[in-house]
Short mmCIF file of C-alpha atoms and ligand atoms in Angstrom, two decimals:
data_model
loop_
_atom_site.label_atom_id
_atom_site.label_comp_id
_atom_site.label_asym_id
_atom_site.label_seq_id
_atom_site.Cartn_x
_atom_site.Cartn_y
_atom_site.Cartn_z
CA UNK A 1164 10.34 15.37 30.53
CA UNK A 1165 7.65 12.64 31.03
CA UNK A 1166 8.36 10.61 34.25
CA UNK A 1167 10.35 7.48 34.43
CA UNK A 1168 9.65 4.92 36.58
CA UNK A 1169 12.75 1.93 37.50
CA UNK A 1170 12.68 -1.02 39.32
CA UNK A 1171 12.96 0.60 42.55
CA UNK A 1172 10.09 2.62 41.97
CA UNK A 1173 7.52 -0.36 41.44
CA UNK A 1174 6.08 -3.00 44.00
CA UNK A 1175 5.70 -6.45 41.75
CA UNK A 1176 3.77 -7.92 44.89
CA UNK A 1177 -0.03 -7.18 43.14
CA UNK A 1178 0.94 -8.93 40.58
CA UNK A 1179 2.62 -12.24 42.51
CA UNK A 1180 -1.01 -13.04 44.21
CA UNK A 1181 -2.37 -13.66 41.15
CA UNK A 1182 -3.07 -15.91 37.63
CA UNK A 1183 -2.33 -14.20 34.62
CA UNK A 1184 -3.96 -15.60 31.19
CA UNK A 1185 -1.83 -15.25 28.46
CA UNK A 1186 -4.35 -15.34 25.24
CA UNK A 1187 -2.20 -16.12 22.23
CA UNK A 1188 1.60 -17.53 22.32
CA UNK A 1189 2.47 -15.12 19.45
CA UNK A 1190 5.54 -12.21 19.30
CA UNK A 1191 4.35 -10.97 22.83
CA UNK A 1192 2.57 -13.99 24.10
CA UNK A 1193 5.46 -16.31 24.32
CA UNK A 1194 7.68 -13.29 25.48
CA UNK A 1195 5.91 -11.82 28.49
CA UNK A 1196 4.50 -15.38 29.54
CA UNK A 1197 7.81 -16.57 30.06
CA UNK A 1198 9.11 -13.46 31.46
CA UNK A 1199 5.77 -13.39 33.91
CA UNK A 1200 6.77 -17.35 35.01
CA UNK A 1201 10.35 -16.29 35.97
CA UNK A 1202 9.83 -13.29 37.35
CA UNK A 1203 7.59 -15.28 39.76
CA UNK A 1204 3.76 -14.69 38.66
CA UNK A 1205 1.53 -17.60 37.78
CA UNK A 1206 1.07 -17.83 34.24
CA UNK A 1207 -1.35 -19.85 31.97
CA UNK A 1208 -1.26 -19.56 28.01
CA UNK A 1209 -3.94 -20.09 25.55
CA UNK A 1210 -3.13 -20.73 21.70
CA UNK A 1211 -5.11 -22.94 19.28
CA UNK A 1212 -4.09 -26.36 19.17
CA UNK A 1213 -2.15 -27.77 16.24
CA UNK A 1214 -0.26 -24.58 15.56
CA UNK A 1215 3.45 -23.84 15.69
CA UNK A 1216 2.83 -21.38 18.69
CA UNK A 1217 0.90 -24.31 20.77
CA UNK A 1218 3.70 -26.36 20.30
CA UNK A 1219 6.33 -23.89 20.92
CA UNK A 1220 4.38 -23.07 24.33
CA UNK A 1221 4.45 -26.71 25.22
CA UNK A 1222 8.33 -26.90 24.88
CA UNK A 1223 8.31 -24.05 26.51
CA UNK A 1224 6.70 -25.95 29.84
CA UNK A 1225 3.21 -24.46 29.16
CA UNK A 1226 0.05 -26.41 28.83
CA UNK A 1227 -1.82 -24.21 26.36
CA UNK A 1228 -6.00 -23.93 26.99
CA UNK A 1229 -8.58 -22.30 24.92
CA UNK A 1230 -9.18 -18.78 25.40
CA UNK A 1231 -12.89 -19.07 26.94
CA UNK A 1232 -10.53 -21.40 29.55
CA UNK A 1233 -7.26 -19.19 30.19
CA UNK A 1234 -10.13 -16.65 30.69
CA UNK A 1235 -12.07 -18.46 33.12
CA UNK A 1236 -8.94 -18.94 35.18
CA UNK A 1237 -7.15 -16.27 35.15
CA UNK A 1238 -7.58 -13.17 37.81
CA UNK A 1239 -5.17 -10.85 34.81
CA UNK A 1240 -6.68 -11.99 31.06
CA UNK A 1241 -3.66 -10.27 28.96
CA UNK A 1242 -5.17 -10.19 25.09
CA UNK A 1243 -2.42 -10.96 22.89
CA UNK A 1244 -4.13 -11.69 19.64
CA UNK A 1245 -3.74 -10.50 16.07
CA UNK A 1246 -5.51 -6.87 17.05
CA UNK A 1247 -7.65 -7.92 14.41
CA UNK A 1248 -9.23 -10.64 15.69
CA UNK A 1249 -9.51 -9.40 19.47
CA UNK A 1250 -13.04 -8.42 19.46
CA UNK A 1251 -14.43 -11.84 18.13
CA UNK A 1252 -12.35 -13.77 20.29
CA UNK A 1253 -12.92 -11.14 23.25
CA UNK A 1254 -16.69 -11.57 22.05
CA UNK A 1255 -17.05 -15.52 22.27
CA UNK A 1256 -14.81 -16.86 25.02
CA UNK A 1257 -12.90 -14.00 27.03
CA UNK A 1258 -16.41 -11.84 27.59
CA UNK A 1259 -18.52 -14.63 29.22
CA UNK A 1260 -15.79 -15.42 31.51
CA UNK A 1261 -15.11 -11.75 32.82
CA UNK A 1262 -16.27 -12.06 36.26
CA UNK A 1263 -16.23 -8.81 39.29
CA UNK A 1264 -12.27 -7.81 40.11
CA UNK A 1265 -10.95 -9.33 37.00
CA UNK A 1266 -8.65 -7.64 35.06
CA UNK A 1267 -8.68 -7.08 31.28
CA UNK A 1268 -5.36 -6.41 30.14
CA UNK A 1269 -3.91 -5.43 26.11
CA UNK A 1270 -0.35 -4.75 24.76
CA UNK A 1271 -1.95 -1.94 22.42
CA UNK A 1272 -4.80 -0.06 22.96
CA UNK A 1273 -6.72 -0.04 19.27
CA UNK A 1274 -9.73 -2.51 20.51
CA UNK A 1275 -10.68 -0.30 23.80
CA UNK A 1276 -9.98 3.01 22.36
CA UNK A 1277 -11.99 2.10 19.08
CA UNK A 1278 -14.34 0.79 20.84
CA UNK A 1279 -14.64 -2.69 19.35
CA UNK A 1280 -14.62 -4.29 22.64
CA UNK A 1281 -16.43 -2.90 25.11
CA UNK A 1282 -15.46 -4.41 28.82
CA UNK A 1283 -17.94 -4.52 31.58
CA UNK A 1284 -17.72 -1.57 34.18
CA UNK A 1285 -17.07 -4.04 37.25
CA UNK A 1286 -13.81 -5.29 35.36
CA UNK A 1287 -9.72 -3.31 35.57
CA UNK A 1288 -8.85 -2.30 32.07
CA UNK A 1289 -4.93 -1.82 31.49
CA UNK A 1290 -2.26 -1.90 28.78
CA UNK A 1291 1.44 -2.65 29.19
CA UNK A 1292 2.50 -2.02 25.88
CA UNK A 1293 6.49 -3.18 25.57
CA UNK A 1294 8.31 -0.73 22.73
CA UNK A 1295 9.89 -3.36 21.10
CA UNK A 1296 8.97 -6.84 19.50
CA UNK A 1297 8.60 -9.60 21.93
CA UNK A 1298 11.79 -11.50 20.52
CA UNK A 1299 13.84 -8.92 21.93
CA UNK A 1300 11.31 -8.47 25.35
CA UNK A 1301 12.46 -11.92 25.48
CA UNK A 1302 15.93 -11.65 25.06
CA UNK A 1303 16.31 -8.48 26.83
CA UNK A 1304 14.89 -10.12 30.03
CA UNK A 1305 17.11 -13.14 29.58
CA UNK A 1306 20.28 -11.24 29.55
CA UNK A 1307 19.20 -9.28 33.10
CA UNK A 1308 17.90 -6.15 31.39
CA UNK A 1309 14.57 -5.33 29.83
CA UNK A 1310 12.47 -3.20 26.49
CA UNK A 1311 10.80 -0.20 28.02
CA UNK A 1312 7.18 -0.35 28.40
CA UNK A 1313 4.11 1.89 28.09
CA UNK A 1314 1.71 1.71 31.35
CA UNK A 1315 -2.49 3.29 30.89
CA UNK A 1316 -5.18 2.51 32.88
CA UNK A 1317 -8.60 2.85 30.71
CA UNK A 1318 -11.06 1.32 33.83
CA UNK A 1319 -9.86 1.41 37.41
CA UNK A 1320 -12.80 -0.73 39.18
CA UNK A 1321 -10.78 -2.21 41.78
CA UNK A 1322 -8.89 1.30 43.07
CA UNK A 1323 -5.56 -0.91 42.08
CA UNK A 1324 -5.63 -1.10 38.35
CA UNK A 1325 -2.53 1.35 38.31
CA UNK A 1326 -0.40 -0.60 40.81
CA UNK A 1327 -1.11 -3.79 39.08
CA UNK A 1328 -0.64 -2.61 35.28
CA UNK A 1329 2.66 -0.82 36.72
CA UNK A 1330 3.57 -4.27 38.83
CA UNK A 1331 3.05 -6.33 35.13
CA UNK A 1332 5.38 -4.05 33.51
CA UNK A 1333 8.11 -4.69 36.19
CA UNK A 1334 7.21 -8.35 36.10
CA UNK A 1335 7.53 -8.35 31.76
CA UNK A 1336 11.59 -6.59 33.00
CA UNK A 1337 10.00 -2.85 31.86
CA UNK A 1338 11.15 -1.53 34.39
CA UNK A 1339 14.66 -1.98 34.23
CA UNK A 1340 14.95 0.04 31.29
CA UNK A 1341 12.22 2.15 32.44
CA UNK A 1342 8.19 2.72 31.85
CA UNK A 1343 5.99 5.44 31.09
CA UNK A 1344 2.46 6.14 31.65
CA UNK A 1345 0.42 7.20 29.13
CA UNK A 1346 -3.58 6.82 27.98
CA UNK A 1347 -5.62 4.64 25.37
CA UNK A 1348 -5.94 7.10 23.54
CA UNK A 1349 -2.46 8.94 22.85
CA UNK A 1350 -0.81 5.23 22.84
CA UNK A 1351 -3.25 4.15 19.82
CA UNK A 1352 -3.51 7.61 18.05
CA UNK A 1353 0.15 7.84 18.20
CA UNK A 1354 0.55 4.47 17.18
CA UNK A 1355 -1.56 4.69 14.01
CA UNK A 1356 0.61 8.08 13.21
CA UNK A 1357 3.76 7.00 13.61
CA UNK A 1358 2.98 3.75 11.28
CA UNK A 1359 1.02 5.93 8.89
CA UNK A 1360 2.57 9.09 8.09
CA UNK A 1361 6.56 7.96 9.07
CA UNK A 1362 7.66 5.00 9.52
CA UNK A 1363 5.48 2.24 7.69
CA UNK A 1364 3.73 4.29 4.76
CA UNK A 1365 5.92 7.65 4.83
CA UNK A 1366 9.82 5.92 4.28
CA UNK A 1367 8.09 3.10 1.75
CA UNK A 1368 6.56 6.18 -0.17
CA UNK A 1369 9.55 8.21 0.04
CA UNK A 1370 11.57 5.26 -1.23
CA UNK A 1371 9.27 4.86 -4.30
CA UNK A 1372 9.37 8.00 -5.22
CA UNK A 1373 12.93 8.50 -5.41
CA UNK A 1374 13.45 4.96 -6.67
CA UNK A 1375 11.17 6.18 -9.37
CA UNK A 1376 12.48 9.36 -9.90
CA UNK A 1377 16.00 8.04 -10.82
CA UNK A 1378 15.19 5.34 -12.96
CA UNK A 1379 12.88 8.14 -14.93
CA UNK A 1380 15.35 10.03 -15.57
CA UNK A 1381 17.40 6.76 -17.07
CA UNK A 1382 19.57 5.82 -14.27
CA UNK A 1383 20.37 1.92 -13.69
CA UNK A 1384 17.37 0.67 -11.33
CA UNK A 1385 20.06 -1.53 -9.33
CA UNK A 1386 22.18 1.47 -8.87
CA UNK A 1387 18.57 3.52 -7.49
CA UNK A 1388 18.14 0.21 -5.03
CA UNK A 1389 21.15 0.84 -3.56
CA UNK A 1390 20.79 4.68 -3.03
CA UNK A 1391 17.45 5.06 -2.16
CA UNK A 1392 16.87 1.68 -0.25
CA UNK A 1393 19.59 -0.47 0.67
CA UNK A 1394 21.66 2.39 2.80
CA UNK A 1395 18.41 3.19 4.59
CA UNK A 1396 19.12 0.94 7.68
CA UNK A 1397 22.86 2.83 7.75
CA UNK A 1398 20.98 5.76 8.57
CA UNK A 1399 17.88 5.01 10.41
CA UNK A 1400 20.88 2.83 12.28
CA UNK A 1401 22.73 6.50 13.27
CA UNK A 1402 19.30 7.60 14.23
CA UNK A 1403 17.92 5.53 16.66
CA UNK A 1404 21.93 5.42 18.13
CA UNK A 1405 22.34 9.26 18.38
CA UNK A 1406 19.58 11.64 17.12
CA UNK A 1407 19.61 14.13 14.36
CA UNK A 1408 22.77 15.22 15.28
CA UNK A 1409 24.95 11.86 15.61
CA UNK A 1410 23.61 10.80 11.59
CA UNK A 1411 24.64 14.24 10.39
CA UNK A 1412 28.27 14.05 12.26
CA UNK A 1413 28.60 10.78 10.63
CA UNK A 1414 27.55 11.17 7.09
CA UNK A 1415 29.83 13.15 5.04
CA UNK A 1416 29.81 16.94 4.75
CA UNK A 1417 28.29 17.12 1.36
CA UNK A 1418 25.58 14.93 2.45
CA UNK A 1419 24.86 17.26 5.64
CA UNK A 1420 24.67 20.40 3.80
CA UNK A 1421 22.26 18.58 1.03
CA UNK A 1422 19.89 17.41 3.50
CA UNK A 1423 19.87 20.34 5.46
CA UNK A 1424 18.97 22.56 2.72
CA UNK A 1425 16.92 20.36 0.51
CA UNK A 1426 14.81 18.06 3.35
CA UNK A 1427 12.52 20.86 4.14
CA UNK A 1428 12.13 21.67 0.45
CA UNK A 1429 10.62 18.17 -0.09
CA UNK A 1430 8.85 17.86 3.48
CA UNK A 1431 7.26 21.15 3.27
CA UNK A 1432 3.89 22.52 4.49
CA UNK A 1433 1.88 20.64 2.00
CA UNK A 1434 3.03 17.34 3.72
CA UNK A 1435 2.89 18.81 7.23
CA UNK A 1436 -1.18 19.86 5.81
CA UNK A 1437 -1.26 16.12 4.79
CA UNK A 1438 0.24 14.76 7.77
CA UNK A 1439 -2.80 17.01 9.87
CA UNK A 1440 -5.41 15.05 7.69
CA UNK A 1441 -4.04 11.49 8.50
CA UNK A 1442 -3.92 12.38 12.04
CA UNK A 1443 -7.65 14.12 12.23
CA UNK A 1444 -8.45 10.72 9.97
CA UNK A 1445 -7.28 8.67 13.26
CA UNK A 1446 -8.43 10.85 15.90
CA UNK A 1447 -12.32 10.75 14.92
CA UNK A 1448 -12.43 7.44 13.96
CA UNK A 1449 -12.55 7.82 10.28
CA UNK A 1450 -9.55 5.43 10.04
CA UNK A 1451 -10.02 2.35 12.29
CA UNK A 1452 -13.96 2.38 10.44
CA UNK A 1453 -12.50 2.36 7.44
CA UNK A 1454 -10.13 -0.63 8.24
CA UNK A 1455 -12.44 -2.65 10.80
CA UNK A 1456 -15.26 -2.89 7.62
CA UNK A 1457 -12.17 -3.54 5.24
CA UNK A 1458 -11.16 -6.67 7.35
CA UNK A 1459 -14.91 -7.48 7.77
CA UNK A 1460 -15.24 -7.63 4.43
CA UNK A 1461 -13.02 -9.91 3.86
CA UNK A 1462 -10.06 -7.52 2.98
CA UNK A 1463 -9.93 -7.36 -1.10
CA UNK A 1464 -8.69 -3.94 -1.35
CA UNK A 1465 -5.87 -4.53 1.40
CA UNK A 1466 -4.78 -7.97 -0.16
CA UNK A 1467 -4.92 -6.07 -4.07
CA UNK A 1468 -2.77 -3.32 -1.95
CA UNK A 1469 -0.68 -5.84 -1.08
CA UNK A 1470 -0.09 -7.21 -4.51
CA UNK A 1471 0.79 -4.12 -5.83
CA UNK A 1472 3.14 -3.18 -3.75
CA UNK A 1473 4.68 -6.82 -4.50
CA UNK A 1474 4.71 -5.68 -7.93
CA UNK A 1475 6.69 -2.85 -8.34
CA UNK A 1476 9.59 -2.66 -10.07
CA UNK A 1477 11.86 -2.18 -7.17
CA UNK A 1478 10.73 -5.20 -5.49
CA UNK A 1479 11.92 -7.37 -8.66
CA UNK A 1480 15.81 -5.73 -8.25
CA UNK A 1481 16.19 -5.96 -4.65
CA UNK A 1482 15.40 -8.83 -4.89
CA UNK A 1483 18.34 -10.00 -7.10
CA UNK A 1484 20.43 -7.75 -5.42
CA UNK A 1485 20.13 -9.01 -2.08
CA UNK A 1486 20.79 -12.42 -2.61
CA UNK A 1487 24.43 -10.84 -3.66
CA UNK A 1488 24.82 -9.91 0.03
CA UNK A 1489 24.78 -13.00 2.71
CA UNK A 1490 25.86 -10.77 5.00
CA UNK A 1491 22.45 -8.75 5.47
CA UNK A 1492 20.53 -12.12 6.38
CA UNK A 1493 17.97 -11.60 3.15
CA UNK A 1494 14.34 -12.14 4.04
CA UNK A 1495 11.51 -13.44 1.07
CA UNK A 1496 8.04 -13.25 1.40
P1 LIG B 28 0.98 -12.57 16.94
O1 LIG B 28 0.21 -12.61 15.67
O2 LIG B 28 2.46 -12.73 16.92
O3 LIG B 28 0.40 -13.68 17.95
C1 LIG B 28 -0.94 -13.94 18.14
C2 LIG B 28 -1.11 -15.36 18.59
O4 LIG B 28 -2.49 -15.59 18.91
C3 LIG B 28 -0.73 -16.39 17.55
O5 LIG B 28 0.07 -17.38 18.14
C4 LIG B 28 -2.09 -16.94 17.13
O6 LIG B 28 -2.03 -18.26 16.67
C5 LIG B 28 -2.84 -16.88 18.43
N1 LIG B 28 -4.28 -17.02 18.27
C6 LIG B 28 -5.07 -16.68 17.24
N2 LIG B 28 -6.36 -16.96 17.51
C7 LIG B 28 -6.41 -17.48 18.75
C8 LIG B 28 -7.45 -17.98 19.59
N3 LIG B 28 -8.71 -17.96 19.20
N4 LIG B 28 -7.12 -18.45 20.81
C9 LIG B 28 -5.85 -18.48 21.21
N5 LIG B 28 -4.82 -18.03 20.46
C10 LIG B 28 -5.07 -17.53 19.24
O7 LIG B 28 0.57 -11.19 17.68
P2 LIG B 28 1.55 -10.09 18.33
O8 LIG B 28 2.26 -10.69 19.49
O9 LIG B 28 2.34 -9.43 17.27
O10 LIG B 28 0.49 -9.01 18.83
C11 LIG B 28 -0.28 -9.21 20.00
C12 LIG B 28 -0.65 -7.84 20.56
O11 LIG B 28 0.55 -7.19 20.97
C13 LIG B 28 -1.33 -6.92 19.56
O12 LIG B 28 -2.27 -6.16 20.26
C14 LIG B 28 -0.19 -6.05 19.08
O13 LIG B 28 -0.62 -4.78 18.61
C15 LIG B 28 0.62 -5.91 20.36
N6 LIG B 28 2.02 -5.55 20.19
C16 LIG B 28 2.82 -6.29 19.36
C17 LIG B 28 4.15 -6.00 19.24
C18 LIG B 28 5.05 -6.86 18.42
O14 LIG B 28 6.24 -6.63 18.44
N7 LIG B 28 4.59 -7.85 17.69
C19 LIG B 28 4.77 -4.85 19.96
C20 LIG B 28 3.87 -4.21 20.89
C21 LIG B 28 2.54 -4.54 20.96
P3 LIG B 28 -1.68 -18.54 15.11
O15 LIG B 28 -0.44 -17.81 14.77
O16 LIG B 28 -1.50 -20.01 15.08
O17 LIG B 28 -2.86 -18.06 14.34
MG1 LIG B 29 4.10 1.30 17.44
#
């Protein structure tokens, strides 16, 4: 098994010596600046005034800068932007204000491993990716524990870029639950996977389909909600609680044996061919192209995707059927 690192097993003093820039009070700006400042580590924040963020990092006790500023200050620039917009902010304030024994830090590694921004060689380049969004980092860290964290050094100019990336992880509380080290490249590549093929565009697929499937064949499209969407988080609950083996104990017998013997017969070597393709999509490049001149473009296809998606049928019954259950705290777009 990969190695573990705790608390005990990290020194936080790099990090306490110096001024980390926060660069955007979003999801896992506002969570790891605050956990930074009480762990002890200077923090500034930058977020663009006359947003909800800026003013949520003033009431937090911040005084929120520009970027090119936070940048120019800070010894540890942590890039918490949109990933979209990284290389044209990195581009016009964080790039002329990357000075010798500065370090460049990210919370995923797209950007550097795709090669949109491209950091001087004098310059530390790190990621501390947290596994979980930064409300919980947050809260996590509040209540005395912590989210694990992902730990890669990309550029180790200074001979300490290890110690400090694994020094901001126990600062953020990672280490209290536990980090891991890993590379650009297998954090992003596995990244893109994961939200590709499984859990982003594999279970909304696999949902449509069946959805579609049962109301083709002239069943109620309320009663297809509820079996092929609504009971979802039941099971992906089991999952993430116990494995394979704790959502089979718990689902009935029936339902064991019919998974067991007809899962494979829909996920079968065609998919797992598929799945190959995706993945050799995302390891050459193919795939962050294709979406870095969609966005560039202006993004027509993804925002037509989009409204698609919005369109289909089973968005119009869930959506009446949710607002029969306050109890699952329905969300609307
Ligand atoms: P968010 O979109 O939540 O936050 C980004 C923040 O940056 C927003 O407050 C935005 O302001 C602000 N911003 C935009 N432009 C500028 C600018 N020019 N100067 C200063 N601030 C600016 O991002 P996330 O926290 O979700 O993602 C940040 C990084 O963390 C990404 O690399 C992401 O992949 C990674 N990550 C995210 C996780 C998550 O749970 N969300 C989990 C693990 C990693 P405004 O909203 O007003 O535009
Ligand atoms: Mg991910």
């Amino acid at each position: 098994m990969a190695k573990v690192y705790h608390d005990g097993d990290v020194d936080m003093q790099p990090i306490l010596t110096k001024t980390v820039g926060i660069i955007g009070y979003g999801s896992q700006g506002h969570a790891q600046a605050q956990n930074l400042r009480d762990s002890g580590v200077k923090v500034i924040v930058s977020d663009l005034p006359d947003t909800a963020n800026y003013k949520l990092a003033v009431e937090h006790g911040f005084k929120p800068i520009s970027a090119a500023e936070a940048a120019r200050q800070a010894d540890i620039i942590q890039v918490l932007l949109p990933d979209e917009i990284q290389r044209i902010v990195y581009a016009k304030e964080i790039a002329p204000n990357l000075k010798v024994g500065k370090a460049l830090c990210f919370s995923h590694g797209f950007n550097i491993h795709f090669k949109q921004i491209v950091p001087p060689k004098d310059v530390d380049v790190f990621m501390v990716a947290p596994k979980g969004p930064g409300h919980t980092v947050r809260s996590e860290f509040v209540s005395g524990g912590g989210v694990p964290c992902l730990f890669a050094v990309q550029q180790d100019a200074s001979g300490k870029a290890r110690a400090l990336s694994m020094a901001y992880a126990k600062a953020i509380g990672g280490a209290r639950a536990g980090i891991l080290e890993t590379t650009f490249a297998e954090e992003t590549e596995t990244d893109l996977f994961g939200e590709q093929a499984v859990l982003c565009g594999g279970v909304t697929s696999l949902i449509k389909a069946g959805f579609e499937t049962l109301v083709a064949a002239g069943y109620q499209p309320e009663i297809a909600y509820f079996e092929v969407m609504h009971e979802m988080n039941l099971i992906v609950k089991l999952l993430v609680q116990g494995g394979l083996s704790y959502m089979w104990y718990s689902v009935s017998n029936t339902a064991e044996y019919g998974g067991l013997t007809r899962g494979d017969v829909l996920i079968d070597a065609g998919v797992r061919q598929r799945m190959k393709k995706i993945l050799a999509d995302i390891q050459d490049g193919s795939f962050s192209k294709e979406w870095v001149d969609e966005w560039q473009a202006g993004g027509r296809k993804f925002k037509d995707l989009e409204a698609k998606e919005r369109a289909h049928q089973i968005e119009k019954v869930g959506k009446e059927l949710r607002r029969l259950m306050p109890f699952i705290d329905a969300k609307e777009v």
